[in-house]
Short mmCIF file of C-alpha atoms and ligand atoms in Angstrom, two decimals:
data_model
loop_
_atom_site.label_atom_id
_atom_site.label_comp_id
_atom_site.label_asym_id
_atom_site.label_seq_id
_atom_site.Cartn_x
_atom_site.Cartn_y
_atom_site.Cartn_z
CA MET A 1 12.13 -122.73 103.53
CA PRO A 2 11.33 -126.06 102.10
CA LYS A 3 13.57 -128.64 100.52
CA TYR A 4 13.35 -129.79 97.13
CA ILE A 5 13.45 -133.38 95.50
CA PHE A 6 13.43 -133.14 91.52
CA CYS A 7 12.73 -136.31 89.91
CA THR A 8 13.35 -136.95 86.31
CA GLY A 9 13.08 -139.86 84.18
CA GLY A 10 15.52 -141.82 81.74
CA VAL A 11 16.10 -144.44 79.30
CA VAL A 12 12.19 -145.03 78.66
CA SER A 13 9.00 -143.61 79.46
CA SER A 14 6.47 -145.63 81.57
CA VAL A 15 8.91 -146.73 84.10
CA GLY A 16 6.92 -145.82 87.06
CA LYS A 17 8.24 -142.65 87.98
CA GLY A 18 5.02 -141.01 89.37
CA VAL A 19 4.65 -143.98 91.88
CA ALA A 20 8.48 -143.71 92.56
CA ALA A 21 8.21 -140.19 93.51
CA ALA A 22 4.83 -140.60 95.24
CA SER A 23 6.35 -143.38 97.32
CA ILE A 24 9.17 -141.15 98.56
CA GLY A 25 6.56 -138.73 99.77
CA ARG A 26 5.05 -141.66 101.78
CA VAL A 27 8.40 -142.72 103.08
CA LEU A 28 9.30 -138.98 104.27
CA LYS A 29 5.72 -138.55 105.60
CA SER A 30 6.27 -141.75 107.71
CA ARG A 31 9.21 -140.00 109.43
CA GLY A 32 6.86 -136.82 110.37
CA VAL A 33 8.29 -134.73 107.53
CA SER A 34 5.42 -132.68 105.75
CA VAL A 35 5.42 -133.20 102.10
CA THR A 36 3.53 -131.93 98.70
CA MET A 37 4.14 -132.74 95.23
CA GLN A 38 4.01 -131.20 91.68
CA LYS A 39 4.20 -132.49 88.31
CA LEU A 40 5.71 -129.98 85.43
CA ASP A 41 4.33 -131.43 82.18
CA PRO A 42 6.33 -130.26 78.92
CA TYR A 43 3.42 -130.49 76.50
CA ILE A 44 1.97 -127.14 74.98
CA ASN A 45 -1.51 -127.74 76.08
CA VAL A 46 -2.53 -125.43 79.14
CA ASP A 47 -3.90 -128.78 80.75
CA PRO A 48 -4.83 -132.41 79.89
CA GLY A 49 -8.76 -131.53 80.09
CA THR A 50 -8.91 -131.00 75.99
CA MET A 51 -6.69 -134.16 75.35
CA SER A 52 -7.91 -137.70 74.42
CA PRO A 53 -7.65 -140.20 76.97
CA TYR A 54 -6.12 -142.18 74.26
CA GLN A 55 -3.37 -139.59 74.35
CA HIS A 56 -2.90 -138.85 78.02
CA GLY A 57 -4.80 -141.32 80.09
CA GLU A 58 -7.10 -140.23 82.71
CA VAL A 59 -7.64 -136.33 83.53
CA PHE A 60 -7.43 -136.21 87.34
CA VAL A 61 -9.42 -133.44 88.81
CA THR A 62 -8.45 -131.66 92.09
CA GLU A 63 -10.46 -130.17 95.06
CA ASP A 64 -9.89 -126.73 93.61
CA GLY A 65 -11.05 -128.04 90.10
CA ALA A 66 -7.75 -128.40 87.99
CA GLU A 67 -7.80 -130.52 85.32
CA THR A 68 -4.48 -132.44 85.93
CA ASP A 69 -2.08 -135.34 85.08
CA LEU A 70 -3.00 -138.70 86.40
CA ASP A 71 0.34 -138.81 88.35
CA LEU A 72 -1.50 -136.46 90.56
CA GLY A 73 -3.76 -139.22 91.34
CA HIS A 74 -0.93 -141.50 92.35
CA TYR A 75 0.45 -138.55 94.63
CA GLU A 76 -2.89 -138.10 96.32
CA ARG A 77 -3.34 -141.96 96.93
CA PHE A 78 0.28 -142.28 98.15
CA ILE A 79 1.00 -139.07 100.16
CA ASP A 80 -2.71 -138.71 101.28
CA GLU A 81 -3.02 -134.94 100.78
CA ASN A 82 -5.06 -133.04 98.55
CA LEU A 83 -3.06 -131.29 95.95
CA ASN A 84 -4.37 -128.02 93.82
CA LYS A 85 -4.25 -126.09 90.87
CA ALA A 86 -0.47 -124.99 91.50
CA SER A 87 0.45 -128.83 91.73
CA ASN A 88 0.43 -129.25 87.96
CA THR A 89 2.23 -126.79 85.60
CA THR A 90 2.65 -127.33 81.69
CA THR A 91 4.35 -125.52 79.13
CA GLY A 92 1.18 -124.21 77.85
CA GLN A 93 0.38 -122.27 81.13
CA ILE A 94 4.05 -120.95 81.32
CA TYR A 95 4.04 -119.57 78.00
CA ALA A 96 0.46 -118.33 78.23
CA GLU A 97 1.59 -116.13 81.14
CA VAL A 98 5.02 -115.08 79.78
CA ILE A 99 3.21 -113.94 76.64
CA ALA A 100 0.22 -112.09 78.33
CA LYS A 101 2.89 -110.49 80.60
CA GLU A 102 4.81 -109.33 77.16
CA ARG A 103 1.55 -108.15 75.72
CA ARG A 104 0.92 -106.23 79.11
CA GLY A 105 3.96 -104.34 78.69
CA ASP A 106 5.87 -105.88 81.84
CA TYR A 107 9.04 -106.41 79.98
CA LEU A 108 8.72 -103.20 77.63
CA GLY A 109 12.21 -102.98 76.12
CA GLY A 110 13.37 -106.56 76.67
CA THR A 111 13.63 -109.74 74.18
CA ILE A 112 11.92 -112.39 75.74
CA GLN A 113 13.88 -115.68 75.72
CA VAL A 114 13.59 -119.11 77.15
CA ILE A 115 16.48 -118.22 79.65
CA PRO A 116 15.62 -116.44 81.71
CA HIS A 117 11.93 -115.48 81.23
CA ILE A 118 10.65 -119.14 80.73
CA THR A 119 12.85 -120.74 83.13
CA ASN A 120 11.86 -117.59 85.75
CA GLU A 121 8.25 -118.51 85.29
CA ILE A 122 8.66 -122.23 85.77
CA LYS A 123 10.72 -121.48 89.23
CA LYS A 124 7.99 -118.81 90.10
CA ARG A 125 5.38 -121.77 89.73
CA ILE A 126 7.67 -124.25 91.64
CA GLY A 127 7.42 -121.62 94.33
CA LEU A 128 4.01 -121.28 94.33
CA ALA A 129 3.23 -124.97 94.56
CA ALA A 130 5.59 -124.99 97.83
CA LYS A 131 4.04 -122.06 99.35
CA ALA A 132 0.47 -123.20 98.73
CA THR A 133 1.09 -125.76 101.72
CA SER A 134 4.54 -124.71 103.24
CA PRO A 135 5.57 -128.39 103.57
CA ASP A 136 9.19 -129.20 104.40
CA VAL A 137 9.79 -130.94 101.31
CA ILE A 138 8.35 -130.41 97.88
CA ILE A 139 8.64 -133.26 95.37
CA VAL A 140 8.63 -132.14 92.03
CA GLU A 141 8.46 -134.58 89.03
CA VAL A 142 9.35 -133.55 85.60
CA GLY A 143 7.15 -135.33 82.86
CA GLY A 144 9.00 -136.89 79.86
CA THR A 145 12.12 -138.64 79.30
CA ILE A 146 15.88 -137.14 79.47
CA GLY A 147 16.64 -136.43 75.71
CA ASP A 148 13.13 -134.91 74.99
CA ILE A 149 13.40 -131.49 73.56
CA GLU A 150 10.39 -130.01 75.13
CA SER A 151 11.57 -130.84 78.83
CA LEU A 152 15.09 -128.73 78.54
CA PRO A 153 13.50 -125.42 80.01
CA PHE A 154 12.27 -127.34 82.96
CA LEU A 155 15.59 -129.06 83.30
CA GLU A 156 17.35 -125.76 83.31
CA ALA A 157 14.99 -124.27 85.76
CA ILE A 158 15.56 -127.12 88.17
CA ARG A 159 19.18 -127.01 87.45
CA GLN A 160 19.17 -123.46 88.49
CA MET A 161 17.45 -123.99 91.62
CA ARG A 162 20.39 -125.67 93.09
CA LYS A 163 22.11 -122.29 93.16
CA ASP A 164 19.03 -120.28 94.05
CA VAL A 165 18.25 -122.19 97.18
CA GLY A 166 21.53 -123.93 98.09
CA ARG A 167 23.15 -127.40 97.45
CA ASP A 168 21.96 -129.08 100.74
CA ASN A 169 18.30 -127.99 99.87
CA VAL A 170 17.98 -130.10 96.83
CA VAL A 171 17.97 -133.64 95.57
CA TYR A 172 17.86 -134.73 91.90
CA MET A 173 16.73 -138.42 91.54
CA HIS A 174 16.65 -140.12 88.20
CA VAL A 175 14.63 -143.07 87.44
CA THR A 176 15.63 -145.58 84.81
CA TRP A 177 15.13 -148.69 83.48
CA LEU A 178 17.45 -151.71 83.39
CA PRO A 179 16.77 -153.84 80.46
CA TYR A 180 17.29 -157.75 80.98
CA ILE A 181 18.73 -159.87 78.26
CA GLY A 182 17.60 -163.38 78.56
CA ALA A 183 20.16 -164.98 76.24
CA THR A 184 22.82 -163.74 78.63
CA ASN A 185 20.90 -163.69 81.69
CA GLU A 186 21.85 -160.00 82.50
CA LEU A 187 20.60 -156.83 83.49
CA LYS A 188 22.14 -154.10 81.67
CA THR A 189 23.41 -150.76 83.05
CA LYS A 190 24.51 -149.17 79.67
CA PRO A 191 21.15 -147.21 78.92
CA THR A 192 21.15 -145.91 82.68
CA GLN A 193 24.88 -144.78 82.08
CA HIS A 194 24.08 -143.00 79.24
CA SER A 195 20.88 -141.25 80.60
CA VAL A 196 23.04 -140.24 83.47
CA HIS A 197 25.48 -138.82 80.99
CA GLU A 198 22.89 -136.68 79.20
CA LEU A 199 21.52 -135.29 82.43
CA ARG A 200 24.92 -134.24 83.52
CA GLY A 201 25.40 -132.83 80.08
CA ILE A 202 22.44 -130.33 81.11
CA GLY A 203 24.35 -129.56 84.33
CA ILE A 204 22.41 -131.97 86.86
CA ASN A 205 24.54 -134.25 88.49
CA PRO A 206 22.09 -136.79 90.23
CA ASP A 207 22.34 -137.73 93.71
CA MET A 208 20.12 -140.72 93.67
CA ILE A 209 19.30 -143.22 90.79
CA MET A 210 16.22 -145.40 91.16
CA CYS A 211 16.50 -148.35 88.96
CA ARG A 212 13.51 -150.00 87.69
CA SER A 213 13.49 -153.48 86.72
CA ASP A 214 11.31 -156.64 86.55
CA SER A 215 14.16 -158.86 87.92
CA ALA A 216 16.25 -158.66 91.15
CA ILE A 217 19.04 -156.20 91.06
CA ASN A 218 22.16 -157.36 92.93
CA ASP A 219 24.89 -155.26 94.64
CA SER A 220 27.55 -155.64 92.29
CA ILE A 221 25.03 -153.76 89.66
CA ARG A 222 24.37 -151.13 92.05
CA GLU A 223 27.98 -150.57 92.62
CA LYS A 224 28.71 -150.75 88.95
CA ILE A 225 25.83 -148.02 88.38
CA ALA A 226 27.56 -145.98 91.24
CA LEU A 227 30.87 -146.17 89.98
CA PHE A 228 30.00 -145.00 86.03
CA THR A 229 27.56 -142.33 87.68
CA ASP A 230 29.31 -140.70 90.50
CA VAL A 231 26.41 -141.31 93.08
CA GLU A 232 26.66 -143.05 96.32
CA THR A 233 26.27 -146.61 96.19
CA ARG A 234 23.58 -146.42 99.20
CA ALA A 235 21.54 -143.96 96.68
CA VAL A 236 21.43 -146.41 93.61
CA ILE A 237 18.07 -147.95 94.49
CA PRO A 238 16.51 -151.18 93.02
CA LEU A 239 12.91 -150.68 92.15
CA VAL A 240 11.94 -154.13 91.34
CA THR A 241 8.42 -154.55 89.82
CA THR A 242 5.78 -155.66 92.37
CA PRO A 243 2.24 -157.21 92.22
CA VAL A 244 1.27 -154.92 94.74
CA LEU A 245 1.65 -151.17 93.73
CA TYR A 246 1.41 -149.87 97.25
CA GLU A 247 4.52 -152.01 98.49
CA VAL A 248 6.63 -149.45 96.71
CA PRO A 249 7.11 -147.22 99.73
CA LEU A 250 8.10 -150.20 101.87
CA THR A 251 10.74 -151.43 99.44
CA LEU A 252 12.32 -148.03 99.42
CA GLU A 253 12.23 -147.61 103.10
CA GLU A 254 13.91 -151.11 103.17
CA ALA A 255 16.70 -149.94 100.73
CA GLY A 256 17.46 -147.08 102.71
CA VAL A 257 15.85 -144.20 100.91
CA GLY A 258 14.59 -142.47 104.16
CA ASP A 259 17.69 -142.48 105.79
CA PHE A 260 19.48 -141.06 102.83
CA LEU A 261 17.27 -138.23 102.11
CA ILE A 262 16.96 -137.17 105.96
CA ASP A 263 20.75 -136.98 105.80
CA ARG A 264 21.30 -135.75 102.56
CA LEU A 265 18.90 -132.87 102.94
CA HIS A 266 19.26 -132.39 106.75
CA LEU A 267 15.87 -133.03 107.54
CA ASN A 268 14.45 -132.44 110.85
CA ALA A 269 12.67 -135.94 111.21
CA SER A 270 12.18 -138.85 113.39
CA ALA A 271 14.78 -141.42 113.14
CA ALA A 272 12.34 -144.36 112.73
CA PRO A 273 9.62 -144.17 110.08
CA ASP A 274 6.03 -145.16 111.38
CA LEU A 275 4.96 -147.24 108.46
CA SER A 276 2.95 -149.78 110.62
CA ASP A 277 -0.46 -148.86 109.28
CA TRP A 278 0.94 -148.88 105.68
CA ARG A 279 2.53 -152.26 106.43
CA THR A 280 -0.59 -153.94 107.70
CA MET A 281 -2.49 -152.29 104.54
CA VAL A 282 -0.09 -153.88 102.08
CA GLY A 283 -0.26 -157.30 104.12
CA GLU A 284 -3.79 -157.38 103.69
CA MET A 285 -3.55 -156.52 99.73
CA ARG A 286 -1.00 -159.43 99.59
CA LYS A 287 -3.47 -161.95 101.17
CA HIS A 288 -5.19 -164.52 98.81
CA LYS A 289 -8.54 -163.28 98.16
CA GLU A 290 -11.60 -164.53 96.32
CA PRO A 291 -12.03 -163.08 92.96
CA LEU A 292 -14.96 -160.53 92.44
CA PRO A 293 -15.57 -160.19 88.64
CA ILE A 294 -16.74 -156.48 88.09
CA ALA A 295 -17.32 -155.12 84.47
CA ILE A 296 -15.95 -151.74 83.42
CA VAL A 297 -18.25 -150.39 80.33
CA GLY A 298 -16.27 -147.83 78.64
CA LYS A 299 -15.07 -146.14 75.36
CA TYR A 300 -11.37 -146.00 76.09
CA ILE A 301 -10.89 -149.47 77.63
CA GLU A 302 -7.83 -150.29 75.21
CA LEU A 303 -5.82 -148.06 77.48
CA LYS A 304 -6.31 -149.14 81.12
CA ASP A 305 -4.78 -145.59 82.24
CA ALA A 306 -7.84 -143.75 81.02
CA TYR A 307 -9.84 -145.27 84.04
CA ILE A 308 -6.87 -145.58 86.50
CA SER A 309 -8.69 -143.91 89.74
CA VAL A 310 -11.63 -146.09 88.75
CA ARG A 311 -9.62 -149.14 88.74
CA GLU A 312 -7.68 -148.30 91.97
CA SER A 313 -10.93 -147.18 93.88
CA LEU A 314 -12.17 -150.84 93.05
CA TYR A 315 -9.05 -152.31 94.15
CA HIS A 316 -9.27 -150.16 97.55
CA ALA A 317 -12.72 -151.30 98.09
CA GLY A 318 -12.08 -154.98 97.35
CA VAL A 319 -9.05 -154.93 99.65
CA ALA A 320 -11.60 -153.62 102.42
CA HIS A 321 -14.01 -156.57 101.65
CA ASP A 322 -11.43 -159.06 101.51
CA VAL A 323 -12.32 -159.57 97.74
CA ASP A 324 -10.13 -159.74 94.56
CA VAL A 325 -11.95 -157.42 92.11
CA GLN A 326 -11.08 -158.79 88.83
CA ILE A 327 -12.07 -156.35 86.06
CA ASP A 328 -13.50 -157.44 82.76
CA TRP A 329 -13.04 -154.36 80.57
CA ILE A 330 -16.09 -153.90 77.83
CA LEU A 331 -16.05 -151.94 74.94
CA SER A 332 -19.09 -149.97 74.97
CA GLU A 333 -19.36 -150.13 71.21
CA ASP A 334 -19.33 -154.12 71.56
CA LEU A 335 -22.48 -153.54 73.52
CA GLU A 336 -23.90 -151.30 71.13
CA LYS A 337 -23.50 -153.62 68.21
CA GLY A 338 -24.95 -156.37 70.36
CA ARG A 339 -21.69 -158.18 71.00
CA GLY A 340 -20.58 -158.99 74.75
CA LEU A 341 -23.84 -158.87 76.50
CA GLU A 342 -23.27 -162.35 77.77
CA ARG A 343 -20.13 -160.85 79.30
CA LEU A 344 -22.58 -158.79 81.64
CA SER A 345 -24.08 -162.29 82.89
CA LYS A 346 -20.71 -163.48 84.12
CA VAL A 347 -20.07 -160.43 86.49
CA ALA A 348 -21.35 -159.78 89.96
CA GLY A 349 -21.16 -155.50 89.38
CA ILE A 350 -21.34 -153.06 86.63
CA VAL A 351 -19.45 -149.96 86.44
CA VAL A 352 -20.07 -147.22 84.04
CA PRO A 353 -17.33 -144.58 84.15
CA GLY A 354 -17.27 -141.01 82.99
CA GLY A 355 -17.18 -140.18 79.40
CA PHE A 356 -17.81 -137.46 76.60
CA GLY A 357 -19.16 -137.67 73.28
CA TYR A 358 -21.74 -139.82 71.30
CA ARG A 359 -19.27 -142.91 70.42
CA GLY A 360 -20.39 -145.97 72.33
CA ILE A 361 -23.16 -144.47 74.20
CA GLU A 362 -25.96 -146.78 73.57
CA GLY A 363 -23.78 -149.56 74.68
CA LYS A 364 -23.41 -147.65 77.95
CA ILE A 365 -27.30 -147.34 77.99
CA ALA A 366 -27.45 -151.10 77.27
CA ALA A 367 -25.22 -151.94 80.29
CA ALA A 368 -27.46 -149.75 82.80
CA LYS A 369 -30.55 -151.37 81.22
CA TYR A 370 -28.98 -154.90 81.89
CA ALA A 371 -27.94 -153.92 85.64
CA ARG A 372 -31.66 -152.74 86.04
CA GLU A 373 -33.59 -155.34 84.55
CA ASN A 374 -31.27 -158.36 85.99
CA LYS A 375 -30.58 -156.48 89.45
CA VAL A 376 -26.76 -156.47 89.14
CA PRO A 377 -25.36 -154.02 91.12
CA TYR A 378 -24.38 -150.87 89.27
CA LEU A 379 -22.26 -147.93 89.95
CA GLY A 380 -22.47 -145.06 87.54
CA LEU A 381 -19.79 -142.27 87.53
CA CYS A 382 -20.81 -139.12 86.31
CA LEU A 383 -21.78 -139.95 82.62
CA GLY A 384 -22.55 -143.52 84.06
CA MET A 385 -25.28 -141.75 86.23
CA GLN A 386 -26.49 -139.81 83.07
CA VAL A 387 -26.93 -143.38 81.25
CA MET A 388 -28.59 -144.83 84.15
CA CYS A 389 -31.24 -141.79 83.73
CA ILE A 390 -31.53 -142.04 80.06
CA ASP A 391 -32.18 -146.03 80.43
CA LYS A 392 -34.65 -145.66 83.38
CA MET A 393 -36.51 -142.84 81.37
CA ARG A 394 -36.63 -144.94 78.34
CA SER A 395 -38.33 -147.73 80.19
CA ILE A 396 -40.87 -145.41 81.74
CA VAL A 397 -42.02 -143.79 78.31
CA GLY A 398 -41.39 -147.12 76.67
CA SER A 399 -39.42 -145.94 73.91
CA ASP A 400 -35.57 -145.22 72.84
CA GLU A 401 -36.38 -141.23 72.55
CA PRO A 402 -35.14 -139.99 75.85
CA ASN A 403 -31.58 -138.82 75.73
CA SER A 404 -28.98 -136.22 76.69
CA THR A 405 -28.92 -133.25 74.59
CA GLU A 406 -25.02 -134.19 74.45
CA PHE A 407 -25.99 -136.83 72.12
CA ASP A 408 -29.20 -135.91 70.78
CA HIS A 409 -29.92 -131.80 70.44
CA THR A 410 -33.72 -132.59 69.42
CA THR A 411 -34.67 -135.31 71.78
CA GLU A 412 -38.41 -135.08 72.85
CA TYR A 413 -37.27 -136.12 76.44
CA PRO A 414 -34.02 -134.35 77.18
CA ILE A 415 -33.60 -136.18 80.51
CA ILE A 416 -30.10 -135.14 80.97
CA ASP A 417 -29.44 -131.43 79.42
CA LEU A 418 -27.01 -128.74 79.60
CA LEU A 419 -26.18 -126.87 83.06
CA PRO A 420 -27.93 -123.29 82.84
CA GLU A 421 -24.66 -121.76 83.41
CA GLN A 422 -22.92 -123.51 80.44
CA ARG A 423 -25.26 -122.30 77.80
CA ASP A 424 -23.16 -119.18 77.02
CA VAL A 425 -19.60 -121.22 77.29
CA SER A 426 -17.80 -121.40 73.96
CA ASP A 427 -14.19 -122.14 75.12
CA MET A 428 -13.60 -126.03 75.55
CA GLY A 429 -10.58 -125.74 78.13
CA GLY A 430 -11.16 -125.33 81.85
CA THR A 431 -15.03 -124.47 81.49
CA MET A 432 -16.61 -127.38 82.73
CA ARG A 433 -18.26 -127.42 86.46
CA LEU A 434 -14.86 -128.31 88.03
CA GLY A 435 -13.95 -129.38 91.36
CA SER A 436 -15.34 -129.78 94.72
CA TYR A 437 -19.04 -128.96 95.68
CA PRO A 438 -21.02 -130.05 98.73
CA CYS A 439 -24.06 -132.66 98.30
CA ALA A 440 -26.67 -133.37 100.55
CA LEU A 441 -27.67 -136.79 101.36
CA VAL A 442 -31.24 -138.19 101.93
CA PRO A 443 -31.55 -140.31 104.86
CA GLY A 444 -32.23 -143.83 104.55
CA THR A 445 -30.94 -144.21 100.76
CA HIS A 446 -27.95 -146.33 99.92
CA ALA A 447 -26.04 -143.20 99.59
CA ALA A 448 -26.59 -141.97 103.06
CA LYS A 449 -26.25 -145.38 104.49
CA ALA A 450 -22.58 -145.79 102.15
CA TYR A 451 -21.44 -142.41 103.48
CA ASN A 452 -23.11 -142.28 106.91
CA SER A 453 -23.30 -138.51 106.75
CA ALA A 454 -25.48 -135.99 105.97
CA ILE A 455 -23.41 -133.76 103.85
CA VAL A 456 -20.23 -134.79 101.87
CA GLN A 457 -18.14 -132.68 99.32
CA GLU A 458 -16.96 -134.50 96.01
CA ARG A 459 -15.14 -133.41 92.67
CA HIS A 460 -17.02 -132.59 89.44
CA ARG A 461 -16.09 -132.33 85.88
CA HIS A 462 -19.48 -132.02 83.61
CA ARG A 463 -21.50 -129.79 81.41
CA PHE A 464 -24.68 -131.86 81.62
CA GLU A 465 -27.09 -132.33 84.51
CA PHE A 466 -30.24 -134.20 85.49
CA ASN A 467 -33.26 -132.29 83.95
CA ASN A 468 -35.46 -131.33 86.73
CA ALA A 469 -38.46 -131.33 84.37
CA TYR A 470 -38.61 -135.02 84.99
CA ARG A 471 -37.83 -135.23 88.61
CA ASP A 472 -41.36 -135.96 89.59
CA LEU A 473 -42.10 -138.49 86.94
CA MET A 474 -38.88 -140.29 87.86
CA THR A 475 -39.24 -140.15 91.62
CA ARG A 476 -43.04 -141.75 90.97
CA ASN A 477 -41.30 -144.60 89.14
CA GLY A 478 -38.96 -145.46 91.59
CA VAL A 479 -36.03 -143.45 91.38
CA VAL A 480 -34.74 -141.93 94.49
CA MET A 481 -32.78 -138.67 94.35
CA SER A 482 -30.45 -139.47 97.22
CA GLY A 483 -27.95 -136.73 96.80
CA LEU A 484 -28.70 -133.01 95.94
CA SER A 485 -26.90 -129.57 95.90
CA PRO A 486 -27.66 -128.13 99.35
CA ASP A 487 -29.96 -125.64 97.46
CA GLY A 488 -31.83 -128.65 96.23
CA ARG A 489 -31.50 -127.52 92.66
CA LEU A 490 -28.94 -130.20 91.20
CA VAL A 491 -29.34 -134.02 91.29
CA GLU A 492 -26.08 -135.38 92.43
CA ILE A 493 -26.93 -138.86 93.32
CA ALA A 494 -29.65 -141.04 91.73
CA GLU A 495 -30.67 -144.43 92.91
CA LEU A 496 -33.33 -146.98 92.13
CA ALA A 497 -35.69 -148.08 94.94
CA ASP A 498 -36.45 -151.51 93.88
CA HIS A 499 -32.87 -152.72 92.93
CA PRO A 500 -30.01 -154.40 95.38
CA PHE A 501 -27.78 -151.53 94.29
CA MET A 502 -28.11 -149.10 91.42
CA VAL A 503 -26.72 -145.78 92.31
CA GLY A 504 -25.19 -143.17 89.95
CA SER A 505 -23.29 -139.89 91.16
CA GLN A 506 -23.11 -136.94 88.82
CA PHE A 507 -19.49 -136.54 90.41
CA HIS A 508 -16.45 -138.65 90.34
CA PRO A 509 -15.84 -140.31 93.71
CA GLU A 510 -13.10 -142.18 92.23
CA PHE A 511 -10.83 -139.03 92.87
CA LYS A 512 -10.94 -139.32 96.72
CA SER A 513 -10.50 -142.97 97.21
CA ARG A 514 -7.38 -143.62 99.12
CA PRO A 515 -6.03 -146.97 99.61
CA ASN A 516 -6.16 -146.56 103.37
CA ARG A 517 -9.51 -145.04 103.17
CA PRO A 518 -11.71 -146.57 100.58
CA HIS A 519 -14.36 -144.50 99.12
CA PRO A 520 -17.81 -145.17 100.74
CA LEU A 521 -19.80 -145.53 97.43
CA PHE A 522 -17.12 -147.90 95.98
CA LYS A 523 -17.11 -149.75 99.42
CA ALA A 524 -20.79 -150.11 99.16
CA PHE A 525 -20.88 -151.20 95.48
CA VAL A 526 -18.25 -153.79 95.96
CA GLU A 527 -20.16 -155.09 99.20
CA ALA A 528 -23.63 -155.39 97.29
CA ALA A 529 -21.67 -157.26 94.39
CA ALA A 530 -20.05 -159.49 96.72
CA ALA A 531 -23.34 -160.42 98.33
CA GLN A 532 -24.65 -160.90 94.89
CA LEU A 533 -21.66 -163.37 94.02
CA ASP A 534 -22.75 -165.23 97.54
CA LYS A 535 -26.25 -165.55 96.31
N1 LIG B 1 -20.41 -135.92 79.02
C1 LIG B 1 -21.04 -135.60 80.59
C2 LIG B 1 -21.05 -134.33 80.94
O1 LIG B 1 -20.27 -133.43 80.52
C3 LIG B 1 -20.27 -136.55 81.38
C4 LIG B 1 -19.22 -135.88 81.81
C5 LIG B 1 -18.25 -136.90 82.51
O2 LIG B 1 -18.53 -138.09 82.87
N2 LIG B 1 -17.10 -136.54 83.34
O3 LIG B 1 -21.88 -133.81 81.61
#
């Protein structure tokens, strides 16, 4: 039976609860404890797939094709384990299941209520996530902040679990924020005290409190929090903002989190952590490096979380090449209106990430055109691959007519078109081509050199694809189809022959990059960009 660590957030949102939870996973793994993670999201959408990135940030895709919360990206990057469909549960999924059961007659005669029907379904799903990989420990993060109405059923479910599985098998950790008052030069603990009171009102007594703060937290503050919240002083853990995100597991280990959890959960674990590789990696990250300016051309750039895995992947690849990737976030609509082109002349590489819908699309095509004509290294991710093909086709036929049928239904040259299996799809949620598919690489290409492998598995999230009617024409004009589905039907990677590095993938490599294992395509792209800068 696994042990459970339940993670809740207090005071304000965005305190780094996801990173804190993921870091705990890394700390436990370093002691030889196997871990998995799960996020419980209180919103009523079935998954974030149908939400605007402005509402929710990036949609993270798992190997098995679940569209999930961006925190799962943190989890995978920190614990270096693939997660799955069971790893993200929402209120929408819970209610959909309970209502379907009610319609089937599974509860005939009963009145369906939040307690026990909804809470039982939540507990069942926590169990499923734990069962998927049979770990020693499952870390379950509850989305939202204590005090939200929506998260109450989740909190009630995790409260009940202490009784279900036994007190020694459950740890409740609460992540809060300590505001700093400049005038009196103090960190304030009162909001944390209130948040813990609220949590206790629900029946959850935290075992551990993580205090996020922008300034150092001294022992007297920790003791004060311990006193007011009834938590052991050794379990009041400072979580001071650090410039290197991946340092958090080291900070937590130094603060005694590993020892505390092993002790409290009676875990069969090695006494000393093995964080040496992680420490070396963080050491590399902290080193001063030459800046490498890279443009990300997107439509949601006001909210950096919309491209969080892309940003992290560039960072991982930069560390591997000893450069400090500095991102210039360029709004595609600006390029569309003829603004910001000069910014492209100041970067060493251009990334066009994934996206949906017409807004800003001409700006992304303009970015691809700029990269092609000026031989600037380019990495296209999903939509970024599609715009690269649109631009190339436009240059071949000498007109702006070529397009994707996503943006122009009646284009004379539908260079990107709907996947055949998408033609009869009418529901929007969870119906794209999702998750991991194999891709065979063509020897001698940028892609094959980057991966150094004949076949790779990559994660997808799209409805449109390269239109094979144009494959010959494109190939004759210097486009290399360097990655194909094993049956040869689907173009998964396209690249330009006469270019230092212009590569687009129909899949999303950013979901598989890990800090200790940068993704090969990002690595090759950053290498090409760094070489460009040297010139
Ligand atoms: N909108 C495009 C498609 O559905 C690209 C999707 C994406 O970038 N994830 O094919």
